[in-house]
CSV table of C-alpha atoms in Angstrom, one decimal:
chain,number,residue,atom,x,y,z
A,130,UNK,CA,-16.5,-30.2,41.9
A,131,UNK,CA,-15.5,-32.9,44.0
A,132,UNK,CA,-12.8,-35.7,43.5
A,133,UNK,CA,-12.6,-39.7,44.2
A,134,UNK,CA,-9.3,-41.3,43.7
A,135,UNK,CA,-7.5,-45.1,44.3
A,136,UNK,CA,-4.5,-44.9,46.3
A,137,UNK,CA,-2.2,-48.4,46.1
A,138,UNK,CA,0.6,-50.1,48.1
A,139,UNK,CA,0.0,-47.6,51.2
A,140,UNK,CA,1.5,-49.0,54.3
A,141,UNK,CA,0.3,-46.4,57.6
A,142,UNK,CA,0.7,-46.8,61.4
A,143,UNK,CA,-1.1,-46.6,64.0
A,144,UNK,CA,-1.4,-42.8,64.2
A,145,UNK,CA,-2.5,-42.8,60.2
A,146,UNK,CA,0.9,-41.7,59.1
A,147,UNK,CA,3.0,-43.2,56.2
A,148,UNK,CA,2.8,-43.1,52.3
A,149,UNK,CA,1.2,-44.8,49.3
A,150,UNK,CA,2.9,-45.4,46.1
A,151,UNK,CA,0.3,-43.3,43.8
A,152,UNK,CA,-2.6,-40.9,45.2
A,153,UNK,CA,-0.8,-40.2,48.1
A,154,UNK,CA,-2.4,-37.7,50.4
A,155,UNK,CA,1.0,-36.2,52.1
A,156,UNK,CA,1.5,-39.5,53.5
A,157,UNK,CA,-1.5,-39.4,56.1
A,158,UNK,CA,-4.6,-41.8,56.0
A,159,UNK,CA,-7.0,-39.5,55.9
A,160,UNK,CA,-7.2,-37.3,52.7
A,161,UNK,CA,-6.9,-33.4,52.9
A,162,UNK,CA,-7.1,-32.6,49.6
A,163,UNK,CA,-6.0,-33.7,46.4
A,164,UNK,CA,-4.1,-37.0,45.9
A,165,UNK,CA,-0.4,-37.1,44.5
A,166,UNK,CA,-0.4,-38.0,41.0
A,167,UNK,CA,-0.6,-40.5,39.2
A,168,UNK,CA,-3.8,-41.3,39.9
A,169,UNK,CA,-7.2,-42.2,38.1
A,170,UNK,CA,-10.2,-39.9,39.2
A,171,UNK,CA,-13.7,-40.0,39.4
A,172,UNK,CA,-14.8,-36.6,39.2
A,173,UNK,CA,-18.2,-35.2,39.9
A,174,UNK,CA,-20.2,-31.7,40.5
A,175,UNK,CA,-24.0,-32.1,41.7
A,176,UNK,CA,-27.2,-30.4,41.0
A,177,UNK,CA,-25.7,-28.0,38.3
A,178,UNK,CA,-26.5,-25.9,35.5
A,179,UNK,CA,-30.2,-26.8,34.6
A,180,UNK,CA,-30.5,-29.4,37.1
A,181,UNK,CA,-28.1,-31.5,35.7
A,182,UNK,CA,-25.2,-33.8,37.8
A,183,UNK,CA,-22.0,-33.7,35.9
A,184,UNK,CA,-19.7,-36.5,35.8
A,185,UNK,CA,-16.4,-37.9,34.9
A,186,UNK,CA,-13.4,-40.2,34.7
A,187,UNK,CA,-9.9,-38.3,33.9
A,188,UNK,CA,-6.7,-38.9,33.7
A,189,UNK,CA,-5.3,-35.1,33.6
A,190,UNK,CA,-3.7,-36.8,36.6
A,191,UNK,CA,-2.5,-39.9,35.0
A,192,UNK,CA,-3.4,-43.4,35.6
A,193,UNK,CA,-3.1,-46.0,38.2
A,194,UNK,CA,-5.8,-48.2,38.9
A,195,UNK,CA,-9.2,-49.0,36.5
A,196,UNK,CA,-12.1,-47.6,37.1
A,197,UNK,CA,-16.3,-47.8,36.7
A,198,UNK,CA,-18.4,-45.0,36.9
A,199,UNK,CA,-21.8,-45.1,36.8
A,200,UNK,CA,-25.3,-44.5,38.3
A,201,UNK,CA,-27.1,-46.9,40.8
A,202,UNK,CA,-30.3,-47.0,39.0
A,203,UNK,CA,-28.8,-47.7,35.3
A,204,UNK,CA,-30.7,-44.0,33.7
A,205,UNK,CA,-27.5,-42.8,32.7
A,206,UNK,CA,-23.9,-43.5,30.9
A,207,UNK,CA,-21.8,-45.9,32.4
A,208,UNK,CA,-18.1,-44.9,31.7
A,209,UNK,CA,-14.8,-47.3,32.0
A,210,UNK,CA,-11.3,-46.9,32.3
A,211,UNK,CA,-10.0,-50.4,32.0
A,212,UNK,CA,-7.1,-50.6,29.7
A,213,UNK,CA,-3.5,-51.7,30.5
A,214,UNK,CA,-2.2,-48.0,30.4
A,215,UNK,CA,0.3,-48.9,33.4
A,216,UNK,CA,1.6,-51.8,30.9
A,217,UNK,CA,1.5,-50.0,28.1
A,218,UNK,CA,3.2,-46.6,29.0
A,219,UNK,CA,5.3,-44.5,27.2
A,220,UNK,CA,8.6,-44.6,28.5
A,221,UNK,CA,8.9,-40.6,29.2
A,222,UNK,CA,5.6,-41.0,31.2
A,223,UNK,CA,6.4,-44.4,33.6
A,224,UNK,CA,6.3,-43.6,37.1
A,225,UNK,CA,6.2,-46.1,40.2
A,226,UNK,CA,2.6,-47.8,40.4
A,227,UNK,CA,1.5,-45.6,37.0
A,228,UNK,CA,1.8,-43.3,34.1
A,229,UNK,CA,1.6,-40.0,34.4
A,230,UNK,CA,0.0,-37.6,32.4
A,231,UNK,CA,2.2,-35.5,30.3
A,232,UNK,CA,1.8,-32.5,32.0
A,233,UNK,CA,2.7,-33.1,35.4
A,234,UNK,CA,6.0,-34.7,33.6
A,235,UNK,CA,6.5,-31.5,31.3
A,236,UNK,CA,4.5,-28.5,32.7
A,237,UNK,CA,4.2,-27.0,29.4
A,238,UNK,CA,1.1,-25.2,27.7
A,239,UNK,CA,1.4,-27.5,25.0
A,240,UNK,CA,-0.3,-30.4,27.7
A,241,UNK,CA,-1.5,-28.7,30.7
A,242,UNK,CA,-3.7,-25.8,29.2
A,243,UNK,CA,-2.4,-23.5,31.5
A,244,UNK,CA,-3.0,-20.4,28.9
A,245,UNK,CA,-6.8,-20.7,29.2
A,246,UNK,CA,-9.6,-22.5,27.0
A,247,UNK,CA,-8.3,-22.8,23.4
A,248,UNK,CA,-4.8,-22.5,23.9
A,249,UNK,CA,-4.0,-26.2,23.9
A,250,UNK,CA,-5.3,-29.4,22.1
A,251,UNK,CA,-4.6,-33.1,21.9
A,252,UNK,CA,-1.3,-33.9,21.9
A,253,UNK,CA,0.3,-37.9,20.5
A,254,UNK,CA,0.6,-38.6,24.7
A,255,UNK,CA,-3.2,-37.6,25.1
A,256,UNK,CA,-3.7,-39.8,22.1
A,257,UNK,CA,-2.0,-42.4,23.9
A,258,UNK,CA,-5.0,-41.7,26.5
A,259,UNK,CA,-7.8,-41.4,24.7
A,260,UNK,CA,-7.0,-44.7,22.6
A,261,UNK,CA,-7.3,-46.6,25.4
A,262,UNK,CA,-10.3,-45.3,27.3
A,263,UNK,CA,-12.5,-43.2,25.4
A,264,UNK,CA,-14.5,-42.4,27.6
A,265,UNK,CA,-11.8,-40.4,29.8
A,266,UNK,CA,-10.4,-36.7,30.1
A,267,UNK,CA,-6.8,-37.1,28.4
A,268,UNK,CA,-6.0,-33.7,28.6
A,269,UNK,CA,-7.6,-30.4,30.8
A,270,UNK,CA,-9.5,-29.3,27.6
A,271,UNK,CA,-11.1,-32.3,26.5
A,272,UNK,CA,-14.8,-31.5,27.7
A,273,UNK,CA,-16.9,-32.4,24.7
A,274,UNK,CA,-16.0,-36.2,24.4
A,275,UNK,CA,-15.5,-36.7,28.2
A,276,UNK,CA,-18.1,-34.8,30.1
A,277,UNK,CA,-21.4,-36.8,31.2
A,278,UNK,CA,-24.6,-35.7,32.6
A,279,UNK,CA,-27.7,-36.9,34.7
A,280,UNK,CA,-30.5,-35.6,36.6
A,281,UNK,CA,-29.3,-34.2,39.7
A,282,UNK,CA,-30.6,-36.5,42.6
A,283,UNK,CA,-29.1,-39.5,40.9
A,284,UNK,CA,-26.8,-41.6,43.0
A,285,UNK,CA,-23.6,-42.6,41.6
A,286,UNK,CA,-21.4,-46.0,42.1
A,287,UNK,CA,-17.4,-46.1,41.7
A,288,UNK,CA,-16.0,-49.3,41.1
A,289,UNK,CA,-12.1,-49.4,41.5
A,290,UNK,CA,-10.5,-52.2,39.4
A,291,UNK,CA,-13.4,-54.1,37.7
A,292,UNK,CA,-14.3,-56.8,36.4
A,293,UNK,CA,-14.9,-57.6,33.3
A,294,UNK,CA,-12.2,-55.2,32.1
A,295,UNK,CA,-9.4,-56.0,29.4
A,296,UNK,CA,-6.6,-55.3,32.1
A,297,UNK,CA,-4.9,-58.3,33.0
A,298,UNK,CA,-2.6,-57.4,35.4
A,299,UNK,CA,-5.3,-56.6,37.2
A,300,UNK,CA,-7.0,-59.7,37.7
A,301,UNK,CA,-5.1,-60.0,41.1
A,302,UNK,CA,-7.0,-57.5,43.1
A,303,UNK,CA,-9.8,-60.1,45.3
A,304,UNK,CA,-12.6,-58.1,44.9
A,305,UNK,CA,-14.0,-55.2,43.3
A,306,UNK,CA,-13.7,-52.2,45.3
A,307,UNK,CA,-17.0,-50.1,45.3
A,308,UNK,CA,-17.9,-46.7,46.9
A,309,UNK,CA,-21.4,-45.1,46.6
A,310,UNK,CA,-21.8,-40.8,45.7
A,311,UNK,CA,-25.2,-40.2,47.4
């Protein structure tokens, strides 16, 4: 399984060392690893289980910045994340740039599933998730309403922040921001 993430207001020198407000990487330019929450992510694993790409948007990590995931050609389900979730946080979840996910706030069972498969389900914060982009993990055990698949082979496109989406705030951004899974 592999990971694509937004980072925002990063400032870095000249040797690639300084910090971003959400989906920092340990405050170098070039990711090792996972990005510090909260941050939106496009999640994918490739030629699976009977030829079969999976693919997703979650929020397990929380939310930053909206998202498009889809395939080039237009064969398969094109998910969104588009919602003002940063706007419309709960107040226990705010964090600078985002909104966490409730269990990197509380690091309980209850929201992070850490007692294996079937020991946790959706919670009034997932809710808060899932309302908003229904398309998206809202917590680690939400597989059957969040999980997509394709034909492995199929190339994928992530658009960061766009357009078209019912987020206001962020109209600012000049221009989509697109990265291709080949």
């Amino acid at each position: 399984m592999a990971r694509v993430w937004g980072r925002t207001n990063c400032n870095f020198d000249g040797s690639g060392r300084g910090r971003c407000q959400t989906g920092d990487c340990g405050g170098v330019l070039n990711c090792q690893g996972w990005g510090q929450p909260p941050n939106t992510l496009a999640e994918y694993a490739l030629n699976q289980f009977g030829n079969q790409d999976f693919y997703d948007i979650s929020l397990v990590d929380g939310f930053n910045i909206p998202m498009e995931f889809s395939a080039t050609n237009g064969g398969c389900k094109r998910i969104r994340c588009t919602a003002d979730i940063n706007g419309q946080c709960p107040a226990q979840l705010r964090a600078p740039g985002g909104c966490n996910n409730p269990c990197t706030v509380f690091k309980t069972n209850e929201y992070c599933c850490t007692q294996g498969q079937g020991t946790c389900g959706p919670t009034n914060f997932s809710r808060f998730f899932k309302d908003r982009c229904r398309d998206a993990y809202s917590y680690p055990q939400d597989d059957p309403t969040s999980t997509f698949t394709c034909p492995a082979g199929t190339n994928y496109r992530v658009i960061f922040c766009p357009r078209g989406g019912s987020s206001k705030p962020y109209d600012n951004f000049p221009l989509e921001m697109v990265g291709e899974i080949v």
